[in-house]
Amino acid sequence: MLSIALIIAITLVCAALLLSLLRLLIGPDEPDRVLALDTLYINTIALLVLLGILLDSDLYFEAALLIAMMGFVGTVALCKYLLRGDIIE
Amino acid sequence: MTGRVLPHPLLTVALAAIWLLLVNSFTLGQGLLGLLLGWLIPFFTQRFWPERVRIARPWWLFFFLLKVLWDILVANVTVAALILAGPRAMRPAFVSVPLDLRTDLAIGILANTISLTPGTLSAQLSPDRRSLIVHGLRVEDPELLASEIKARYERPLIQIFEPPC
Amino acid sequence: MTEIAVSVLVVVGALFTFIGSLGLARLKDFYTRLHGPTKATTLGVGALLVASVIHFSSGEDMPSLHELLVTLFLFITAPVSALMLAKAALHLRVRSAASLLSGTDDDADAGEQSG
């Protein structure tokens, strides 16, 4: 039962990844692309967690935590760039 | 006083809890190590935390968090239904909510709460910190939305962080 | 019993993640698109992480709670990045379906401390 649920879930998350990628490609404005990147990394965390449950391995947790932290920092840095035109003054 | 030796007691407890979650083992030794780190880190980074956080009514904060958590669950079902219904079902609008809160932390918590709850998203704080611009996904009456936010989230936060003495 | 709970949480979480991205791809203007990822995706990933907690805790004598750290982190950071994105979009005057209020586009440095 769990394996069927996991297959459904992984399919849904992959579809979500494709939709975010679509938004990343068509834009049309810069904030749209940054938002798409933000959504992409959160979807990646979802995929990693599902993979961890599927393979019954605890190792993917560290990767998920690191992606969460780095992704947030990246989004904030990109927003600062959009607001000011440069990151380090 | 505890001012110099233990600058931020709340931060110490929070860091110890995060340490326990990070190492994922709940033993006495790890707890002590967590408390040591929770004491050393605020001690050496004091300059970054000039203000000391005051919570006047901790229990109210707890109930407030429970209420927000419940609202987040309800909000997500609402937003999911709106997204599935498509763009035609929406009536987006910007609403300006006047603020009575003054401390940075309380305003930050209010902005985050608004972002996580039903169909609203805080977009910008005005330069004088007197009002918050909120974007709503389906706004029938802007006045009603603003007064709802003030009654539901701002009033408890005033009670928790800035009680009228 | 735990298997059923984990299965339900996994499917519900993935469904919310999908709906969030669907909102991102489908809605008409930037500010409405911002709602999908900040709410639905955050809750979806939160549900998946709770499923992971239940899955790894069952049958062990010590609960495995460290996934809660990622959940907590996401719930704190998602509104902050949404606020930053909205501010950047207002600053760049991104087209909006709703009429903008006056005074929304001011100096980018105003209100910096609020996050």
mmCIF file of C-alpha atoms in Angstrom:
data_model
loop_
_atom_site.group_PDB
_atom_site.id
_atom_site.type_symbol
_atom_site.label_atom_id
_atom_site.label_comp_id
_atom_site.label_asym_id
_atom_site.label_seq_id
_atom_site.Cartn_x
_atom_site.Cartn_y
_atom_site.Cartn_z
ATOM 1 C CA MET A 1 0.000 0.000 0.000
ATOM 2 C CA LEU A 2 2.782 2.390 0.936
ATOM 3 C CA SER A 3 4.665 1.677 -2.280
ATOM 4 C CA ILE A 4 1.598 2.525 -4.389
ATOM 5 C CA ALA A 5 1.092 5.762 -2.421
ATOM 6 C CA LEU A 6 4.762 6.632 -2.915
ATOM 7 C CA ILE A 7 4.569 6.074 -6.667
ATOM 8 C CA ILE A 8 1.488 8.330 -6.897
ATOM 9 C CA ALA A 9 3.195 10.971 -4.751
ATOM 10 C CA ILE A 10 6.458 10.923 -6.739
ATOM 11 C CA THR A 11 4.492 11.271 -9.979
ATOM 12 C CA LEU A 12 2.625 14.291 -8.573
ATOM 13 C CA VAL A 13 5.813 15.957 -7.332
ATOM 14 C CA CYS A 14 7.544 15.394 -10.689
ATOM 15 C CA ALA A 15 4.554 16.991 -12.428
ATOM 16 C CA ALA A 16 4.879 19.919 -9.998
ATOM 17 C CA LEU A 17 8.580 20.206 -10.909
ATOM 18 C CA LEU A 18 7.697 20.338 -14.614
ATOM 19 C CA LEU A 19 5.058 23.048 -14.032
ATOM 20 C CA SER A 20 7.556 25.151 -12.059
ATOM 21 C CA LEU A 21 10.123 24.650 -14.834
ATOM 22 C CA LEU A 22 7.528 25.866 -17.341
ATOM 23 C CA ARG A 23 7.039 29.047 -15.331
ATOM 24 C CA LEU A 24 10.814 29.454 -15.067
ATOM 25 C CA LEU A 25 11.118 29.294 -18.848
ATOM 26 C CA ILE A 26 8.180 31.517 -19.867
ATOM 27 C CA GLY A 27 8.701 34.190 -17.228
ATOM 28 C CA PRO A 28 7.559 36.831 -18.174
ATOM 29 C CA ASP A 29 9.179 39.056 -15.498
ATOM 30 C CA GLU A 30 12.248 38.567 -13.328
ATOM 31 C CA PRO A 31 10.313 38.085 -10.055
ATOM 32 C CA ASP A 32 8.341 35.311 -11.768
ATOM 33 C CA ARG A 33 11.547 33.447 -12.527
ATOM 34 C CA VAL A 34 12.860 33.893 -8.981
ATOM 35 C CA LEU A 35 9.535 32.633 -7.626
ATOM 36 C CA ALA A 36 9.761 29.623 -9.955
ATOM 37 C CA LEU A 37 13.271 28.856 -8.667
ATOM 38 C CA ASP A 38 11.998 29.145 -5.092
ATOM 39 C CA THR A 39 9.202 26.679 -5.844
ATOM 40 C CA LEU A 40 11.643 24.354 -7.626
ATOM 41 C CA TYR A 41 13.864 23.991 -4.573
ATOM 42 C CA ILE A 42 10.909 23.348 -2.264
ATOM 43 C CA ASN A 43 9.680 20.683 -4.707
ATOM 44 C CA THR A 44 13.153 19.163 -4.670
ATOM 45 C CA ILE A 45 12.952 18.868 -0.876
ATOM 46 C CA ALA A 46 9.619 17.057 -1.284
ATOM 47 C CA LEU A 47 11.175 14.668 -3.811
ATOM 48 C CA LEU A 48 14.166 13.975 -1.530
ATOM 49 C CA VAL A 49 11.893 13.219 1.443
ATOM 50 C CA LEU A 50 9.839 10.831 -0.665
ATOM 51 C CA LEU A 51 13.012 9.130 -1.895
ATOM 52 C CA GLY A 52 14.150 8.772 1.712
ATOM 53 C CA ILE A 53 10.911 6.995 2.646
ATOM 54 C CA LEU A 54 11.041 4.826 -0.492
ATOM 55 C CA LEU A 55 14.619 3.656 0.073
ATOM 56 C CA ASP A 56 14.152 3.537 3.868
ATOM 57 C CA SER A 57 17.263 5.642 4.334
ATOM 58 C CA ASP A 58 17.919 8.458 6.766
ATOM 59 C CA LEU A 59 20.705 9.947 4.644
ATOM 60 C CA TYR A 60 18.501 12.175 2.508
ATOM 61 C CA PHE A 61 17.509 14.298 5.498
ATOM 62 C CA GLU A 62 20.810 16.172 5.541
ATOM 63 C CA ALA A 63 20.528 16.985 1.850
ATOM 64 C CA ALA A 64 16.955 18.232 2.354
ATOM 65 C CA LEU A 65 18.001 20.467 5.253
ATOM 66 C CA LEU A 66 20.935 21.910 3.314
ATOM 67 C CA ILE A 67 18.797 22.598 0.232
ATOM 68 C CA ALA A 68 16.209 24.347 2.450
ATOM 69 C CA MET A 69 18.854 26.647 3.944
ATOM 70 C CA MET A 70 20.802 27.389 0.760
ATOM 71 C CA GLY A 71 17.615 27.858 -1.255
ATOM 72 C CA PHE A 72 16.325 30.463 1.166
ATOM 73 C CA VAL A 73 19.612 32.356 1.122
ATOM 74 C CA GLY A 74 19.615 32.213 -2.686
ATOM 75 C CA THR A 75 16.078 33.574 -2.951
ATOM 76 C CA VAL A 76 16.843 36.440 -0.588
ATOM 77 C CA ALA A 77 20.050 37.282 -2.469
ATOM 78 C CA LEU A 78 18.215 37.326 -5.803
ATOM 79 C CA CYS A 79 15.490 39.558 -4.331
ATOM 80 C CA LYS A 80 18.137 41.953 -3.045
ATOM 81 C CA TYR A 81 19.623 41.996 -6.529
ATOM 82 C CA LEU A 82 16.214 42.849 -8.034
ATOM 83 C CA LEU A 83 15.648 45.572 -5.438
ATOM 84 C CA ARG A 84 19.023 47.253 -5.661
ATOM 85 C CA GLY A 85 20.800 46.164 -8.812
ATOM 86 C CA ASP A 86 23.712 44.578 -6.965
ATOM 87 C CA ILE A 87 24.233 42.268 -4.011
ATOM 88 C CA ILE A 88 27.468 43.334 -2.338
ATOM 89 C CA GLU A 89 27.955 47.036 -1.907
ATOM 90 C CA MET B 1 21.130 40.281 36.983
ATOM 91 C CA THR B 2 21.376 37.704 34.222
ATOM 92 C CA GLY B 3 21.987 40.489 31.683
ATOM 93 C CA ARG B 4 25.669 39.928 30.940
ATOM 94 C CA VAL B 5 26.244 36.263 31.646
ATOM 95 C CA LEU B 6 23.061 34.966 30.047
ATOM 96 C CA PRO B 7 21.998 37.603 27.524
ATOM 97 C CA HIS B 8 19.114 35.757 25.885
ATOM 98 C CA PRO B 9 17.554 32.955 27.948
ATOM 99 C CA LEU B 10 14.879 32.216 25.331
ATOM 100 C CA LEU B 11 17.450 31.921 22.562
ATOM 101 C CA THR B 12 19.470 29.537 24.733
ATOM 102 C CA VAL B 13 16.511 27.188 25.166
ATOM 103 C CA ALA B 14 15.621 27.404 21.474
ATOM 104 C CA LEU B 15 19.191 26.622 20.386
ATOM 105 C CA ALA B 16 19.368 23.642 22.764
ATOM 106 C CA ALA B 17 16.110 22.273 21.303
ATOM 107 C CA ILE B 18 17.392 22.767 17.741
ATOM 108 C CA TRP B 19 20.637 20.989 18.643
ATOM 109 C CA LEU B 20 18.696 18.012 20.027
ATOM 110 C CA LEU B 21 16.625 17.816 16.841
ATOM 111 C CA LEU B 22 19.727 18.126 14.663
ATOM 112 C CA VAL B 23 21.662 15.265 16.283
ATOM 113 C CA ASN B 24 18.388 13.319 16.575
ATOM 114 C CA SER B 25 19.215 11.674 19.890
ATOM 115 C CA PHE B 26 17.527 12.706 23.101
ATOM 116 C CA THR B 27 20.056 11.783 25.770
ATOM 117 C CA LEU B 28 21.211 13.718 28.826
ATOM 118 C CA GLY B 29 24.705 14.291 27.405
ATOM 119 C CA GLN B 30 23.428 15.784 24.171
ATOM 120 C CA GLY B 31 21.010 17.947 26.165
ATOM 121 C CA LEU B 32 23.885 19.373 28.229
ATOM 122 C CA LEU B 33 25.984 19.953 25.100
ATOM 123 C CA GLY B 34 22.991 21.715 23.527
ATOM 124 C CA LEU B 35 22.617 23.985 26.550
ATOM 125 C CA LEU B 36 26.342 24.763 26.471
ATOM 126 C CA LEU B 37 26.122 25.722 22.782
ATOM 127 C CA GLY B 38 22.936 27.653 23.514
ATOM 128 C CA TRP B 39 24.828 29.636 26.108
ATOM 129 C CA LEU B 40 28.049 30.178 24.111
ATOM 130 C CA ILE B 41 26.484 31.220 20.780
ATOM 131 C CA PRO B 42 24.381 34.132 22.139
ATOM 132 C CA PHE B 43 27.300 35.096 24.360
ATOM 133 C CA PHE B 44 29.675 35.555 21.412
ATOM 134 C CA THR B 45 27.092 37.040 19.043
ATOM 135 C CA GLN B 46 25.654 39.544 21.532
ATOM 136 C CA ARG B 47 26.292 42.491 19.254
ATOM 137 C CA PHE B 48 23.843 41.149 16.662
ATOM 138 C CA TRP B 49 20.982 40.934 19.156
ATOM 139 C CA PRO B 50 20.704 44.362 20.737
ATOM 140 C CA GLU B 51 17.144 43.965 21.976
ATOM 141 C CA ARG B 52 16.031 41.438 24.493
ATOM 142 C CA VAL B 53 12.839 39.606 23.563
ATOM 143 C CA ARG B 54 10.051 40.040 26.080
ATOM 144 C CA ILE B 55 7.039 37.808 26.132
ATOM 145 C CA ALA B 56 4.516 39.093 28.636
ATOM 146 C CA ARG B 57 2.125 36.163 28.401
ATOM 147 C CA PRO B 58 3.790 32.902 27.227
ATOM 148 C CA TRP B 59 0.582 30.876 27.480
ATOM 149 C CA TRP B 60 -1.256 33.228 25.185
ATOM 150 C CA LEU B 61 1.540 32.786 22.655
ATOM 151 C CA PHE B 62 0.991 29.034 22.800
ATOM 152 C CA PHE B 63 -2.752 29.360 22.139
ATOM 153 C CA PHE B 64 -2.047 31.905 19.417
ATOM 154 C CA LEU B 65 0.278 29.422 17.681
ATOM 155 C CA LEU B 66 -2.371 26.680 17.886
ATOM 156 C CA LYS B 67 -4.946 29.003 16.363
ATOM 157 C CA VAL B 68 -2.572 30.014 13.565
ATOM 158 C CA LEU B 69 -1.749 26.371 12.841
ATOM 159 C CA TRP B 70 -5.455 25.574 12.513
ATOM 160 C CA ASP B 71 -5.949 28.632 10.293
ATOM 161 C CA ILE B 72 -3.073 27.472 8.065
ATOM 162 C CA LEU B 73 -4.805 24.125 7.520
ATOM 163 C CA VAL B 74 -8.138 25.805 6.666
ATOM 164 C CA ALA B 75 -6.353 28.387 4.506
ATOM 165 C CA ASN B 76 -4.679 25.767 2.383
ATOM 166 C CA VAL B 77 -7.911 24.018 1.527
ATOM 167 C CA THR B 78 -9.425 27.401 0.570
ATOM 168 C CA VAL B 79 -6.457 28.403 -1.575
ATOM 169 C CA ALA B 80 -6.292 24.972 -3.220
ATOM 170 C CA ALA B 81 -9.990 25.236 -4.131
ATOM 171 C CA LEU B 82 -9.432 28.732 -5.552
ATOM 172 C CA ILE B 83 -6.468 27.583 -7.644
ATOM 173 C CA LEU B 84 -8.430 24.632 -9.018
ATOM 174 C CA ALA B 85 -11.405 26.907 -9.782
ATOM 175 C CA GLY B 86 -9.094 29.026 -11.949
ATOM 176 C CA PRO B 87 -8.433 32.733 -12.421
ATOM 177 C CA ARG B 88 -12.094 33.661 -12.951
ATOM 178 C CA ALA B 89 -13.026 32.807 -9.349
ATOM 179 C CA MET B 90 -10.573 35.367 -7.980
ATOM 180 C CA ARG B 91 -10.961 38.994 -7.075
ATOM 181 C CA PRO B 92 -7.413 40.084 -6.168
ATOM 182 C CA ALA B 93 -6.875 43.406 -4.424
ATOM 183 C CA PHE B 94 -4.331 45.301 -2.382
ATOM 184 C CA VAL B 95 -5.484 46.351 1.078
ATOM 185 C CA SER B 96 -3.701 48.659 3.468
ATOM 186 C CA VAL B 97 -3.915 47.545 7.095
ATOM 187 C CA PRO B 98 -3.089 50.215 9.697
ATOM 188 C CA LEU B 99 -0.827 48.892 12.448
ATOM 189 C CA ASP B 100 -1.017 49.425 16.184
ATOM 190 C CA LEU B 101 1.996 47.216 16.891
ATOM 191 C CA ARG B 102 5.316 48.940 17.413
ATOM 192 C CA THR B 103 8.052 46.393 18.115
ATOM 193 C CA ASP B 104 9.947 44.848 15.195
ATOM 194 C CA LEU B 105 9.469 41.275 16.335
ATOM 195 C CA ALA B 106 5.706 41.626 16.731
ATOM 196 C CA ILE B 107 5.326 43.270 13.307
ATOM 197 C CA GLY B 108 7.454 40.517 11.773
ATOM 198 C CA ILE B 109 5.337 37.798 13.350
ATOM 199 C CA LEU B 110 2.133 39.531 12.204
ATOM 200 C CA ALA B 111 3.439 39.804 8.620
ATOM 201 C CA ASN B 112 4.423 36.126 8.564
ATOM 202 C CA THR B 113 1.078 35.081 10.034
ATOM 203 C CA ILE B 114 -0.809 37.045 7.385
ATOM 204 C CA SER B 115 1.274 35.422 4.655
ATOM 205 C CA LEU B 116 0.500 31.925 5.886
ATOM 206 C CA THR B 117 -3.256 32.353 6.418
ATOM 207 C CA PRO B 118 -6.353 32.481 4.148
ATOM 208 C CA GLY B 119 -5.756 34.034 0.766
ATOM 209 C CA THR B 120 -3.725 36.963 2.058
ATOM 210 C CA LEU B 121 -0.078 37.844 1.650
ATOM 211 C CA SER B 122 1.773 40.720 3.243
ATOM 212 C CA ALA B 123 3.504 42.615 0.451
ATOM 213 C CA GLN B 124 5.164 45.625 2.009
ATOM 214 C CA LEU B 125 5.591 47.586 5.196
ATOM 215 C CA SER B 126 5.187 51.330 4.787
ATOM 216 C CA PRO B 127 8.362 53.343 5.519
ATOM 217 C CA ASP B 128 6.928 54.879 8.693
ATOM 218 C CA ARG B 129 5.875 51.408 9.969
ATOM 219 C CA ARG B 130 2.298 52.521 10.449
ATOM 220 C CA SER B 131 0.625 50.297 7.886
ATOM 221 C CA LEU B 132 1.120 46.989 6.143
ATOM 222 C CA ILE B 133 0.120 46.468 2.517
ATOM 223 C CA VAL B 134 -1.645 43.129 2.102
ATOM 224 C CA HIS B 135 -2.511 41.360 -1.137
ATOM 225 C CA GLY B 136 -5.720 39.327 -0.977
ATOM 226 C CA LEU B 137 -6.642 36.559 -3.401
ATOM 227 C CA ARG B 138 -10.372 37.025 -3.128
ATOM 228 C CA VAL B 139 -11.401 40.313 -1.552
ATOM 229 C CA GLU B 140 -15.115 41.131 -1.365
ATOM 230 C CA ASP B 141 -14.770 44.022 1.066
ATOM 231 C CA PRO B 142 -11.340 45.566 1.794
ATOM 232 C CA GLU B 143 -12.520 47.258 5.009
ATOM 233 C CA LEU B 144 -13.843 43.994 6.389
ATOM 234 C CA LEU B 145 -10.590 42.163 5.572
ATOM 235 C CA ALA B 146 -8.493 44.791 7.357
ATOM 236 C CA SER B 147 -10.667 44.777 10.470
ATOM 237 C CA GLU B 148 -10.702 40.959 10.464
ATOM 238 C CA ILE B 149 -6.888 40.818 10.411
ATOM 239 C CA LYS B 150 -6.691 43.369 13.205
ATOM 240 C CA ALA B 151 -9.188 41.550 15.412
ATOM 241 C CA ARG B 152 -7.945 38.032 14.770
ATOM 242 C CA TYR B 153 -4.171 38.384 14.752
ATOM 243 C CA GLU B 154 -3.064 41.828 15.837
ATOM 244 C CA ARG B 155 -5.004 42.027 19.087
ATOM 245 C CA PRO B 156 -3.563 38.796 20.581
ATOM 246 C CA LEU B 157 -0.064 39.898 19.512
ATOM 247 C CA ILE B 158 -0.505 43.211 21.309
ATOM 248 C CA GLN B 159 -1.565 41.297 24.425
ATOM 249 C CA ILE B 160 1.463 38.986 24.143
ATOM 250 C CA PHE B 161 4.258 41.423 23.291
ATOM 251 C CA GLU B 162 3.082 44.911 24.227
ATOM 252 C CA PRO B 163 0.581 44.690 27.072
ATOM 253 C CA PRO B 164 -0.808 48.070 28.090
ATOM 254 C CA CYS B 165 0.672 48.549 31.538
ATOM 255 C CA MET C 1 -1.965 1.356 11.070
ATOM 256 C CA THR C 2 1.079 3.598 10.721
ATOM 257 C CA GLU C 3 1.406 2.472 7.108
ATOM 258 C CA ILE C 4 -2.080 3.808 6.346
ATOM 259 C CA ALA C 5 -1.312 7.099 8.076
ATOM 260 C CA VAL C 6 1.985 7.479 6.198
ATOM 261 C CA SER C 7 0.336 6.634 2.868
ATOM 262 C CA VAL C 8 -2.483 9.154 3.361
ATOM 263 C CA LEU C 9 -0.090 11.900 4.463
ATOM 264 C CA VAL C 10 2.271 11.221 1.546
ATOM 265 C CA VAL C 11 -0.513 11.428 -1.063
ATOM 266 C CA VAL C 12 -2.140 14.518 0.528
ATOM 267 C CA GLY C 13 1.236 16.257 0.835
ATOM 268 C CA ALA C 14 2.174 15.523 -2.769
ATOM 269 C CA LEU C 15 -1.265 16.709 -3.900
ATOM 270 C CA PHE C 16 -0.817 20.063 -2.145
ATOM 271 C CA THR C 17 2.691 20.420 -3.602
ATOM 272 C CA PHE C 18 1.238 19.781 -7.052
ATOM 273 C CA ILE C 19 -1.604 22.285 -6.529
ATOM 274 C CA GLY C 20 0.918 24.928 -5.461
ATOM 275 C CA SER C 21 2.890 24.496 -8.667
ATOM 276 C CA LEU C 22 -0.321 24.349 -10.688
ATOM 277 C CA GLY C 23 -1.225 27.743 -9.252
ATOM 278 C CA LEU C 24 2.229 29.002 -10.228
ATOM 279 C CA ALA C 25 1.771 27.863 -13.806
ATOM 280 C CA ARG C 26 -1.887 28.690 -14.282
ATOM 281 C CA LEU C 27 -2.744 32.008 -12.622
ATOM 282 C CA LYS C 28 -2.726 35.290 -14.481
ATOM 283 C CA ASP C 29 -0.564 37.829 -12.659
ATOM 284 C CA PHE C 30 2.491 37.717 -10.458
ATOM 285 C CA TYR C 31 0.840 38.633 -7.165
ATOM 286 C CA THR C 32 -1.795 35.901 -7.370
ATOM 287 C CA ARG C 33 0.871 33.399 -8.484
ATOM 288 C CA LEU C 34 2.757 34.217 -5.290
ATOM 289 C CA HIS C 35 -0.019 32.636 -3.197
ATOM 290 C CA GLY C 36 0.307 29.088 -4.544
ATOM 291 C CA PRO C 37 3.931 28.332 -3.650
ATOM 292 C CA THR C 38 3.875 30.138 -0.287
ATOM 293 C CA LYS C 39 0.834 28.376 1.123
ATOM 294 C CA ALA C 40 0.039 25.135 -0.661
ATOM 295 C CA THR C 41 3.618 24.033 -1.325
ATOM 296 C CA THR C 42 4.756 24.799 2.213
ATOM 297 C CA LEU C 43 1.917 22.812 3.759
ATOM 298 C CA GLY C 44 2.424 19.996 1.241
ATOM 299 C CA VAL C 45 6.099 19.612 2.091
ATOM 300 C CA GLY C 46 5.183 19.892 5.778
ATOM 301 C CA ALA C 47 2.774 16.963 5.425
ATOM 302 C CA LEU C 48 5.443 14.901 3.626
ATOM 303 C CA LEU C 49 7.922 15.590 6.423
ATOM 304 C CA VAL C 50 5.384 14.567 9.091
ATOM 305 C CA ALA C 51 4.849 11.353 7.112
ATOM 306 C CA SER C 52 8.617 10.842 7.192
ATOM 307 C CA VAL C 53 8.667 11.377 10.984
ATOM 308 C CA ILE C 54 5.938 8.745 11.478
ATOM 309 C CA HIS C 55 7.626 6.320 9.077
ATOM 310 C CA PHE C 56 11.051 6.461 10.714
ATOM 311 C CA SER C 57 9.686 6.559 14.281
ATOM 312 C CA SER C 58 7.513 3.437 14.056
ATOM 313 C CA GLY C 59 9.254 0.315 15.324
ATOM 314 C CA GLU C 60 12.154 2.255 16.852
ATOM 315 C CA ASP C 61 12.547 2.874 20.565
ATOM 316 C CA MET C 62 13.728 6.433 19.964
ATOM 317 C CA PRO C 63 11.543 8.776 17.879
ATOM 318 C CA SER C 64 13.157 10.336 14.826
ATOM 319 C CA LEU C 65 12.064 13.953 14.978
ATOM 320 C CA HIS C 66 14.740 15.763 13.006
ATOM 321 C CA GLU C 67 12.506 16.211 9.941
ATOM 322 C CA LEU C 68 10.525 18.668 12.076
ATOM 323 C CA LEU C 69 13.533 20.974 11.798
ATOM 324 C CA VAL C 70 13.069 21.252 8.017
ATOM 325 C CA THR C 71 9.311 21.811 8.503
ATOM 326 C CA LEU C 72 9.922 24.563 11.034
ATOM 327 C CA PHE C 73 12.543 26.163 8.832
ATOM 328 C CA LEU C 74 10.251 26.147 5.782
ATOM 329 C CA PHE C 75 7.346 27.616 7.741
ATOM 330 C CA ILE C 76 9.557 30.446 8.959
ATOM 331 C CA THR C 77 11.296 31.183 5.647
ATOM 332 C CA ALA C 78 8.409 30.828 3.157
ATOM 333 C CA PRO C 79 6.585 34.034 4.237
ATOM 334 C CA VAL C 80 9.870 35.924 4.402
ATOM 335 C CA SER C 81 10.849 35.049 0.833
ATOM 336 C CA ALA C 82 7.274 35.810 -0.302
ATOM 337 C CA LEU C 83 7.508 39.239 1.304
ATOM 338 C CA MET C 84 10.875 39.883 -0.372
ATOM 339 C CA LEU C 85 9.531 38.803 -3.766
ATOM 340 C CA ALA C 86 6.425 40.973 -3.399
ATOM 341 C CA LYS C 87 8.581 43.924 -2.439
ATOM 342 C CA ALA C 88 10.874 43.360 -5.428
ATOM 343 C CA ALA C 89 7.865 43.070 -7.744
ATOM 344 C CA LEU C 90 6.310 46.289 -6.419
ATOM 345 C CA HIS C 91 9.651 47.999 -6.833
ATOM 346 C CA LEU C 92 9.947 46.844 -10.461
ATOM 347 C CA ARG C 93 6.273 47.768 -11.093
ATOM 348 C CA VAL C 94 5.285 44.314 -12.270
ATOM 349 C CA ARG C 95 1.872 44.293 -13.958
ATOM 350 C CA SER C 96 -0.955 43.455 -11.564
ATOM 351 C CA ALA C 97 -4.592 42.454 -12.030
ATOM 352 C CA ALA C 98 -5.490 44.389 -8.898
ATOM 353 C CA SER C 99 -5.085 48.149 -8.776
ATOM 354 C CA LEU C 100 -1.997 49.240 -6.858
ATOM 355 C CA LEU C 101 -2.366 51.428 -3.809
ATOM 356 C CA SER C 102 -0.663 54.797 -3.872
ATOM 357 C CA GLY C 103 2.684 54.915 -2.168
ATOM 358 C CA THR C 104 3.492 51.249 -2.713
ATOM 359 C CA ASP C 105 6.603 51.972 -4.719
ATOM 360 C CA ASP C 106 8.941 53.805 -2.418
ATOM 361 C CA ASP C 107 12.574 53.501 -1.511
ATOM 362 C CA ALA C 108 13.678 49.873 -1.450
ATOM 363 C CA ASP C 109 15.491 50.286 1.820
ATOM 364 C CA ALA C 110 12.388 51.257 3.759
ATOM 365 C CA GLY C 111 11.190 48.727 6.282
ATOM 366 C CA GLU C 112 14.327 46.661 5.929
ATOM 367 C CA GLN C 113 14.359 45.364 9.490
ATOM 368 C CA SER C 114 10.900 43.850 9.390
ATOM 369 C CA GLY C 115 11.644 40.362 7.981
#
